[in-house]
Amino acid sequence: LSELEALMERMKRLQEDKEDEEASQEEMATRFEKEKKESLLVISGGICAFPVLFSFDDEMVSTDVSRYIEDPGFGYKDFARRGEDHLPTFRAQDYTWENHGFSLVNRLYSDIGHLLDEKFRMVYNLTYNTMATHEDVDTTTLRRALFNYVHCMYGIRYDDYDYGEVNQLLERSLKVYIKTVTCYPERTTKRMYDSYWRQFKHSEKVHVNLLLMEARMQAELLYALRAITRHLT
């Protein structure tokens, strides 16, 4: 099977398995912990030194992102150290965007909650209902796996989600790409972009980038707004 056909077959099998039998809460918690630990071991695409040269076919584009930061040591750090037995978990059910973050941010800055919520929903639901050359495809399962994997990297768990789906739908090269784009965007290269879903259209892969960035932003907001809520109470 081609990469595309194999992915569609896995999506179909997941849907059939879900209809036949759902995993228990204990199984889903175990799968989340496994995925969370493994996400710490995913190495992003290469070591970055400023300035960076990105190759787009024959054109070389130079970028110096250091001009945008004041602290040279500023950058992403994993939410936990590798090798730790008990990694922290942010249970989304305890503090959700819909039930907690939205109302707080709206109170702090009038109407910004509505704008952010509209942006999150629009990007999450964005689809052409296609997968490369296939039309009328329900991509909900795949989009949710992408979104939840980003939150998993930040230690956020959804109790109603089976994280076994992440491992079945997102191959290793895609996980490397996701971590790089989400955590170290300055290291992203065209070679990495080309390395996953080779049969997909550019527009579909741009959808992936948008989804990753919005998932990251929501994860950061959840941590920040939860801290503010605790301070206020």
PDB file of C-alpha atoms in Angstrom:
ATOM      1  CA  LEU A   1       0.000   0.000   0.000  1.00  0.00           C
ATOM      2  CA  SER A   2       1.087   3.566  -0.616  1.00  0.00           C
ATOM      3  CA  GLU A   3       1.547   5.900   2.352  1.00  0.00           C
ATOM      4  CA  LEU A   4      -1.829   7.489   1.627  1.00  0.00           C
ATOM      5  CA  GLU A   5      -3.732   4.213   1.245  1.00  0.00           C
ATOM      6  CA  ALA A   6      -2.146   2.844   4.421  1.00  0.00           C
ATOM      7  CA  LEU A   7      -3.199   5.938   6.380  1.00  0.00           C
ATOM      8  CA  MET A   8      -6.771   5.737   5.106  1.00  0.00           C
ATOM      9  CA  GLU A   9      -6.900   2.047   5.975  1.00  0.00           C
ATOM     10  CA  ARG A  10      -5.770   2.799   9.540  1.00  0.00           C
ATOM     11  CA  MET A  11      -8.414   5.528   9.870  1.00  0.00           C
ATOM     12  CA  LYS A  12     -11.094   3.104   8.690  1.00  0.00           C
ATOM     13  CA  ARG A  13      -9.905   0.388  11.067  1.00  0.00           C
ATOM     14  CA  LEU A  14      -9.866   2.801  14.002  1.00  0.00           C
ATOM     15  CA  GLN A  15     -13.463   3.792  13.330  1.00  0.00           C
ATOM     16  CA  GLU A  16     -14.539   0.154  13.133  1.00  0.00           C
ATOM     17  CA  ASP A  17     -12.706  -0.725  16.356  1.00  0.00           C
ATOM     18  CA  LYS A  18     -14.304   2.248  18.125  1.00  0.00           C
ATOM     19  CA  GLU A  19     -17.757   1.054  17.109  1.00  0.00           C
ATOM     20  CA  ASP A  20     -17.021  -2.505  18.267  1.00  0.00           C
ATOM     21  CA  GLU A  21     -15.363  -1.795  21.600  1.00  0.00           C
ATOM     22  CA  GLU A  22     -14.155   1.298  23.456  1.00  0.00           C
ATOM     23  CA  ALA A  23     -10.991   1.310  25.541  1.00  0.00           C
ATOM     24  CA  SER A  24     -11.379   1.611  29.304  1.00  0.00           C
ATOM     25  CA  GLN A  25     -10.375   4.773  31.184  1.00  0.00           C
ATOM     26  CA  GLU A  26      -7.399   2.921  32.641  1.00  0.00           C
ATOM     27  CA  GLU A  27      -6.218   1.817  29.198  1.00  0.00           C
ATOM     28  CA  MET A  28      -6.580   5.335  27.808  1.00  0.00           C
ATOM     29  CA  ALA A  29      -4.657   6.804  30.757  1.00  0.00           C
ATOM     30  CA  THR A  30      -1.846   4.283  30.219  1.00  0.00           C
ATOM     31  CA  ARG A  31      -1.681   5.088  26.498  1.00  0.00           C
ATOM     32  CA  PHE A  32      -1.506   8.804  27.253  1.00  0.00           C
ATOM     33  CA  GLU A  33       1.385   8.329  29.691  1.00  0.00           C
ATOM     34  CA  LYS A  34       3.241   6.254  27.114  1.00  0.00           C
ATOM     35  CA  GLU A  35       2.692   8.834  24.372  1.00  0.00           C
ATOM     36  CA  LYS A  36       3.659  11.678  26.699  1.00  0.00           C
ATOM     37  CA  LYS A  37       6.960  10.036  27.635  1.00  0.00           C
ATOM     38  CA  GLU A  38       7.733   9.158  24.029  1.00  0.00           C
ATOM     39  CA  SER A  39       7.087  12.742  22.914  1.00  0.00           C
ATOM     40  CA  LEU A  40      10.001  13.848  25.093  1.00  0.00           C
ATOM     41  CA  LEU A  41      12.268  11.527  23.118  1.00  0.00           C
ATOM     42  CA  VAL A  42      11.243  12.914  19.726  1.00  0.00           C
ATOM     43  CA  ILE A  43      14.176  14.955  18.468  1.00  0.00           C
ATOM     44  CA  SER A  44      13.384  18.046  16.443  1.00  0.00           C
ATOM     45  CA  GLY A  45      14.907  18.566  13.023  1.00  0.00           C
ATOM     46  CA  GLY A  46      18.515  19.503  13.529  1.00  0.00           C
ATOM     47  CA  ILE A  47      20.386  21.921  15.746  1.00  0.00           C
ATOM     48  CA  CYS A  48      19.807  25.568  15.023  1.00  0.00           C
ATOM     49  CA  ALA A  49      22.432  28.288  15.018  1.00  0.00           C
ATOM     50  CA  PHE A  50      21.633  31.880  14.106  1.00  0.00           C
ATOM     51  CA  PRO A  51      21.392  32.882  11.333  1.00  0.00           C
ATOM     52  CA  VAL A  52      19.721  29.925   9.618  1.00  0.00           C
ATOM     53  CA  LEU A  53      19.763  29.109   5.917  1.00  0.00           C
ATOM     54  CA  PHE A  54      16.655  27.463   4.502  1.00  0.00           C
ATOM     55  CA  SER A  55      16.817  25.853   1.081  1.00  0.00           C
ATOM     56  CA  PHE A  56      13.769  26.149  -1.171  1.00  0.00           C
ATOM     57  CA  ASP A  57      14.801  24.277  -4.306  1.00  0.00           C
ATOM     58  CA  ASP A  58      17.552  26.446  -5.857  1.00  0.00           C
ATOM     59  CA  GLU A  59      16.742  29.512  -3.789  1.00  0.00           C
ATOM     60  CA  MET A  60      18.532  30.072  -0.492  1.00  0.00           C
ATOM     61  CA  VAL A  61      16.731  32.202   2.060  1.00  0.00           C
ATOM     62  CA  SER A  62      18.660  33.555   5.028  1.00  0.00           C
ATOM     63  CA  THR A  63      16.844  34.412   8.240  1.00  0.00           C
ATOM     64  CA  ASP A  64      18.169  35.739  11.516  1.00  0.00           C
ATOM     65  CA  VAL A  65      15.515  35.158  14.172  1.00  0.00           C
ATOM     66  CA  SER A  66      17.801  36.466  16.929  1.00  0.00           C
ATOM     67  CA  ARG A  67      16.675  39.996  16.052  1.00  0.00           C
ATOM     68  CA  TYR A  68      13.253  39.143  17.487  1.00  0.00           C
ATOM     69  CA  ILE A  69      14.417  38.085  20.948  1.00  0.00           C
ATOM     70  CA  GLU A  70      16.106  39.940  23.788  1.00  0.00           C
ATOM     71  CA  ASP A  71      17.236  36.879  25.734  1.00  0.00           C
ATOM     72  CA  PRO A  72      19.643  34.683  23.664  1.00  0.00           C
ATOM     73  CA  GLY A  73      18.850  31.741  25.918  1.00  0.00           C
ATOM     74  CA  PHE A  74      15.109  32.036  25.376  1.00  0.00           C
ATOM     75  CA  GLY A  75      13.499  29.018  23.764  1.00  0.00           C
ATOM     76  CA  TYR A  76      11.262  26.017  24.193  1.00  0.00           C
ATOM     77  CA  LYS A  77      11.909  23.578  27.028  1.00  0.00           C
ATOM     78  CA  ASP A  78      10.143  20.246  27.491  1.00  0.00           C
ATOM     79  CA  PHE A  79       7.541  20.349  30.264  1.00  0.00           C
ATOM     80  CA  ALA A  80       9.459  17.604  32.120  1.00  0.00           C
ATOM     81  CA  ARG A  81      12.945  16.159  32.234  1.00  0.00           C
ATOM     82  CA  ARG A  82      13.676  12.949  30.410  1.00  0.00           C
ATOM     83  CA  GLY A  83      13.897   9.927  32.633  1.00  0.00           C
ATOM     84  CA  GLU A  84      11.473  11.209  35.258  1.00  0.00           C
ATOM     85  CA  ASP A  85       9.081   8.524  36.486  1.00  0.00           C
ATOM     86  CA  HIS A  86       6.171  10.808  37.289  1.00  0.00           C
ATOM     87  CA  LEU A  87       5.638  13.396  34.574  1.00  0.00           C
ATOM     88  CA  PRO A  88       3.178  16.209  35.338  1.00  0.00           C
ATOM     89  CA  THR A  89      -0.224  16.010  33.655  1.00  0.00           C
ATOM     90  CA  PHE A  90      -2.624  18.859  32.976  1.00  0.00           C
ATOM     91  CA  ARG A  91      -6.093  17.255  32.927  1.00  0.00           C
ATOM     92  CA  ALA A  92      -8.109  19.217  30.393  1.00  0.00           C
ATOM     93  CA  GLN A  93     -11.322  18.336  32.208  1.00  0.00           C
ATOM     94  CA  ASP A  94     -10.119  20.296  35.256  1.00  0.00           C
ATOM     95  CA  TYR A  95      -9.496  23.457  33.256  1.00  0.00           C
ATOM     96  CA  THR A  96     -10.881  23.684  29.737  1.00  0.00           C
ATOM     97  CA  TRP A  97     -10.835  26.505  27.237  1.00  0.00           C
ATOM     98  CA  GLU A  98     -14.608  26.277  26.736  1.00  0.00           C
ATOM     99  CA  ASN A  99     -15.608  26.265  30.416  1.00  0.00           C
ATOM    100  CA  HIS A 100     -12.859  28.261  32.091  1.00  0.00           C
ATOM    101  CA  GLY A 101     -10.284  29.954  29.847  1.00  0.00           C
ATOM    102  CA  PHE A 102     -12.789  31.574  27.491  1.00  0.00           C
ATOM    103  CA  SER A 103     -14.729  33.388  30.212  1.00  0.00           C
ATOM    104  CA  LEU A 104     -11.588  34.502  32.084  1.00  0.00           C
ATOM    105  CA  VAL A 105      -9.808  35.947  29.059  1.00  0.00           C
ATOM    106  CA  ASN A 106     -13.017  37.725  28.048  1.00  0.00           C
ATOM    107  CA  ARG A 107     -13.177  39.266  31.509  1.00  0.00           C
ATOM    108  CA  LEU A 108      -9.561  40.405  31.306  1.00  0.00           C
ATOM    109  CA  TYR A 109      -9.819  41.779  27.774  1.00  0.00           C
ATOM    110  CA  SER A 110     -13.318  42.421  26.461  1.00  0.00           C
ATOM    111  CA  ASP A 111     -14.341  40.333  23.429  1.00  0.00           C
ATOM    112  CA  ILE A 112     -10.879  38.780  22.902  1.00  0.00           C
ATOM    113  CA  GLY A 113     -12.300  35.451  24.063  1.00  0.00           C
ATOM    114  CA  HIS A 114     -14.841  35.439  21.232  1.00  0.00           C
ATOM    115  CA  LEU A 115     -12.143  36.229  18.660  1.00  0.00           C
ATOM    116  CA  LEU A 116      -9.805  33.522  19.955  1.00  0.00           C
ATOM    117  CA  ASP A 117     -12.597  30.970  20.180  1.00  0.00           C
ATOM    118  CA  GLU A 118     -13.690  31.676  16.621  1.00  0.00           C
ATOM    119  CA  LYS A 119     -10.091  31.292  15.440  1.00  0.00           C
ATOM    120  CA  PHE A 120      -9.594  27.982  17.279  1.00  0.00           C
ATOM    121  CA  ARG A 121     -12.869  26.551  15.975  1.00  0.00           C
ATOM    122  CA  MET A 122     -12.308  27.693  12.402  1.00  0.00           C
ATOM    123  CA  VAL A 123      -8.835  26.135  12.156  1.00  0.00           C
ATOM    124  CA  TYR A 124      -9.828  22.936  13.976  1.00  0.00           C
ATOM    125  CA  ASN A 125     -12.790  22.403  11.634  1.00  0.00           C
ATOM    126  CA  LEU A 126     -10.929  23.483   8.497  1.00  0.00           C
ATOM    127  CA  THR A 127     -11.077  20.739   5.858  1.00  0.00           C
ATOM    128  CA  TYR A 128     -11.681  20.190   2.165  1.00  0.00           C
ATOM    129  CA  ASN A 129     -12.960  16.686   3.017  1.00  0.00           C
ATOM    130  CA  THR A 130     -10.150  15.372   0.859  1.00  0.00           C
ATOM    131  CA  MET A 131      -6.986  13.353   1.346  1.00  0.00           C
ATOM    132  CA  ALA A 132      -4.744  13.896  -1.674  1.00  0.00           C
ATOM    133  CA  THR A 133      -6.721  12.458  -4.610  1.00  0.00           C
ATOM    134  CA  HIS A 134      -9.546  11.043  -2.470  1.00  0.00           C
ATOM    135  CA  GLU A 135     -12.705  13.114  -1.992  1.00  0.00           C
ATOM    136  CA  ASP A 136     -15.581  13.024   0.517  1.00  0.00           C
ATOM    137  CA  VAL A 137     -13.280  11.870   3.319  1.00  0.00           C
ATOM    138  CA  ASP A 138     -14.099  12.567   6.962  1.00  0.00           C
ATOM    139  CA  THR A 139     -10.772  13.824   8.341  1.00  0.00           C
ATOM    140  CA  THR A 140     -12.050  14.445  11.882  1.00  0.00           C
ATOM    141  CA  THR A 141     -10.086  11.539  13.379  1.00  0.00           C
ATOM    142  CA  LEU A 142      -6.848  12.714  11.790  1.00  0.00           C
ATOM    143  CA  ARG A 143      -7.307  16.369  12.744  1.00  0.00           C
ATOM    144  CA  ARG A 144      -8.076  15.434  16.332  1.00  0.00           C
ATOM    145  CA  ALA A 145      -4.963  13.251  16.508  1.00  0.00           C
ATOM    146  CA  LEU A 146      -2.798  16.155  15.314  1.00  0.00           C
ATOM    147  CA  PHE A 147      -4.348  18.624  17.760  1.00  0.00           C
ATOM    148  CA  ASN A 148      -4.238  16.260  20.738  1.00  0.00           C
ATOM    149  CA  TYR A 149      -0.654  15.201  20.031  1.00  0.00           C
ATOM    150  CA  VAL A 150       0.497  18.820  20.343  1.00  0.00           C
ATOM    151  CA  HIS A 151      -1.331  19.117  23.667  1.00  0.00           C
ATOM    152  CA  CYS A 152       0.148  15.771  24.731  1.00  0.00           C
ATOM    153  CA  MET A 153       3.640  17.181  24.143  1.00  0.00           C
ATOM    154  CA  TYR A 154       2.661  19.923  26.608  1.00  0.00           C
ATOM    155  CA  GLY A 155       1.390  17.373  29.134  1.00  0.00           C
ATOM    156  CA  ILE A 156      -2.311  18.064  28.526  1.00  0.00           C
ATOM    157  CA  ARG A 157      -4.600  15.026  28.640  1.00  0.00           C
ATOM    158  CA  TYR A 158      -8.202  14.605  27.468  1.00  0.00           C
ATOM    159  CA  ASP A 159      -9.886  11.832  29.447  1.00  0.00           C
ATOM    160  CA  ASP A 160     -12.276  10.982  26.614  1.00  0.00           C
ATOM    161  CA  TYR A 161      -9.551  10.520  23.977  1.00  0.00           C
ATOM    162  CA  ASP A 162      -7.786   7.256  23.167  1.00  0.00           C
ATOM    163  CA  TYR A 163      -4.124   8.191  22.604  1.00  0.00           C
ATOM    164  CA  GLY A 164      -3.572   4.870  20.875  1.00  0.00           C
ATOM    165  CA  GLU A 165      -4.952   6.665  17.808  1.00  0.00           C
ATOM    166  CA  VAL A 166      -1.973   9.029  17.775  1.00  0.00           C
ATOM    167  CA  ASN A 167       0.525   6.218  17.319  1.00  0.00           C
ATOM    168  CA  GLN A 168      -1.555   4.606  14.604  1.00  0.00           C
ATOM    169  CA  LEU A 169      -2.134   7.766  12.568  1.00  0.00           C
ATOM    170  CA  LEU A 170       1.054   9.799  13.008  1.00  0.00           C
ATOM    171  CA  GLU A 171       4.222   8.171  11.717  1.00  0.00           C
ATOM    172  CA  ARG A 172       7.648   8.993  13.133  1.00  0.00           C
ATOM    173  CA  SER A 173       8.652  11.530  10.471  1.00  0.00           C
ATOM    174  CA  LEU A 174       5.403  13.432  11.038  1.00  0.00           C
ATOM    175  CA  LYS A 175       5.958  13.487  14.807  1.00  0.00           C
ATOM    176  CA  VAL A 176       9.423  14.948  14.250  1.00  0.00           C
ATOM    177  CA  TYR A 177       7.920  17.568  11.957  1.00  0.00           C
ATOM    178  CA  ILE A 178       5.170  18.381  14.484  1.00  0.00           C
ATOM    179  CA  LYS A 179       7.625  18.852  17.343  1.00  0.00           C
ATOM    180  CA  THR A 180       9.917  21.006  15.228  1.00  0.00           C
ATOM    181  CA  VAL A 181       7.171  23.273  13.881  1.00  0.00           C
ATOM    182  CA  THR A 182       5.491  23.547  17.276  1.00  0.00           C
ATOM    183  CA  CYS A 183       8.510  23.913  19.549  1.00  0.00           C
ATOM    184  CA  TYR A 184      11.430  24.985  17.328  1.00  0.00           C
ATOM    185  CA  PRO A 185       9.891  26.613  14.218  1.00  0.00           C
ATOM    186  CA  GLU A 186      13.211  28.224  13.260  1.00  0.00           C
ATOM    187  CA  ARG A 187      14.631  24.736  12.624  1.00  0.00           C
ATOM    188  CA  THR A 188      11.971  23.732  10.103  1.00  0.00           C
ATOM    189  CA  THR A 189      13.319  22.913   6.645  1.00  0.00           C
ATOM    190  CA  LYS A 190      11.748  22.085   3.315  1.00  0.00           C
ATOM    191  CA  ARG A 191      13.249  18.613   3.487  1.00  0.00           C
ATOM    192  CA  MET A 192      11.289  17.955   6.681  1.00  0.00           C
ATOM    193  CA  TYR A 193       8.147  19.368   5.096  1.00  0.00           C
ATOM    194  CA  ASP A 194       8.592  17.047   2.129  1.00  0.00           C
ATOM    195  CA  SER A 195       9.342  13.996   4.271  1.00  0.00           C
ATOM    196  CA  TYR A 196       5.782  13.287   5.370  1.00  0.00           C
ATOM    197  CA  TRP A 197       2.509  12.732   3.473  1.00  0.00           C
ATOM    198  CA  ARG A 198       4.267  12.980   0.126  1.00  0.00           C
ATOM    199  CA  GLN A 199       1.066  12.432  -1.841  1.00  0.00           C
ATOM    200  CA  PHE A 200      -0.876  15.217  -0.100  1.00  0.00           C
ATOM    201  CA  LYS A 201      -1.519  18.632  -1.613  1.00  0.00           C
ATOM    202  CA  HIS A 202       0.365  21.659  -0.324  1.00  0.00           C
ATOM    203  CA  SER A 203      -2.917  23.229   0.801  1.00  0.00           C
ATOM    204  CA  GLU A 204      -3.640  20.183   2.983  1.00  0.00           C
ATOM    205  CA  LYS A 205      -0.190  20.346   4.566  1.00  0.00           C
ATOM    206  CA  VAL A 206      -0.665  24.079   5.197  1.00  0.00           C
ATOM    207  CA  HIS A 207      -3.838  23.101   7.080  1.00  0.00           C
ATOM    208  CA  VAL A 208      -1.633  20.902   9.262  1.00  0.00           C
ATOM    209  CA  ASN A 209       0.661  23.846  10.051  1.00  0.00           C
ATOM    210  CA  LEU A 210      -2.284  26.055  10.992  1.00  0.00           C
ATOM    211  CA  LEU A 211      -3.697  23.347  13.241  1.00  0.00           C
ATOM    212  CA  LEU A 212      -0.342  22.835  14.983  1.00  0.00           C
ATOM    213  CA  MET A 213       0.090  26.538  15.688  1.00  0.00           C
ATOM    214  CA  GLU A 214      -3.432  26.969  17.053  1.00  0.00           C
ATOM    215  CA  ALA A 215      -3.065  23.867  19.231  1.00  0.00           C
ATOM    216  CA  ARG A 216       0.171  25.264  20.641  1.00  0.00           C
ATOM    217  CA  MET A 217      -1.383  28.658  21.302  1.00  0.00           C
ATOM    218  CA  GLN A 218      -4.354  27.110  23.090  1.00  0.00           C
ATOM    219  CA  ALA A 219      -2.042  24.931  25.212  1.00  0.00           C
ATOM    220  CA  GLU A 220      -0.022  27.974  26.287  1.00  0.00           C
ATOM    221  CA  LEU A 221      -3.194  29.921  27.064  1.00  0.00           C
ATOM    222  CA  LEU A 222      -4.548  27.074  29.195  1.00  0.00           C
ATOM    223  CA  TYR A 223      -1.437  27.041  31.374  1.00  0.00           C
ATOM    224  CA  ALA A 224      -1.331  30.846  31.657  1.00  0.00           C
ATOM    225  CA  LEU A 225      -5.039  31.283  32.365  1.00  0.00           C
ATOM    226  CA  ARG A 226      -5.084  28.450  34.908  1.00  0.00           C
ATOM    227  CA  ALA A 227      -2.232  30.175  36.777  1.00  0.00           C
ATOM    228  CA  ILE A 228      -4.150  33.480  36.716  1.00  0.00           C
ATOM    229  CA  THR A 229      -7.303  31.743  37.973  1.00  0.00           C
ATOM    230  CA  ARG A 230      -5.390  30.212  40.884  1.00  0.00           C
ATOM    231  CA  HIS A 231      -3.880  33.604  41.716  1.00  0.00           C
ATOM    232  CA  LEU A 232      -7.296  35.305  41.678  1.00  0.00           C
ATOM    233  CA  THR A 233      -8.858  32.671  43.903  1.00  0.00           C
TER     234      THR A 233
END
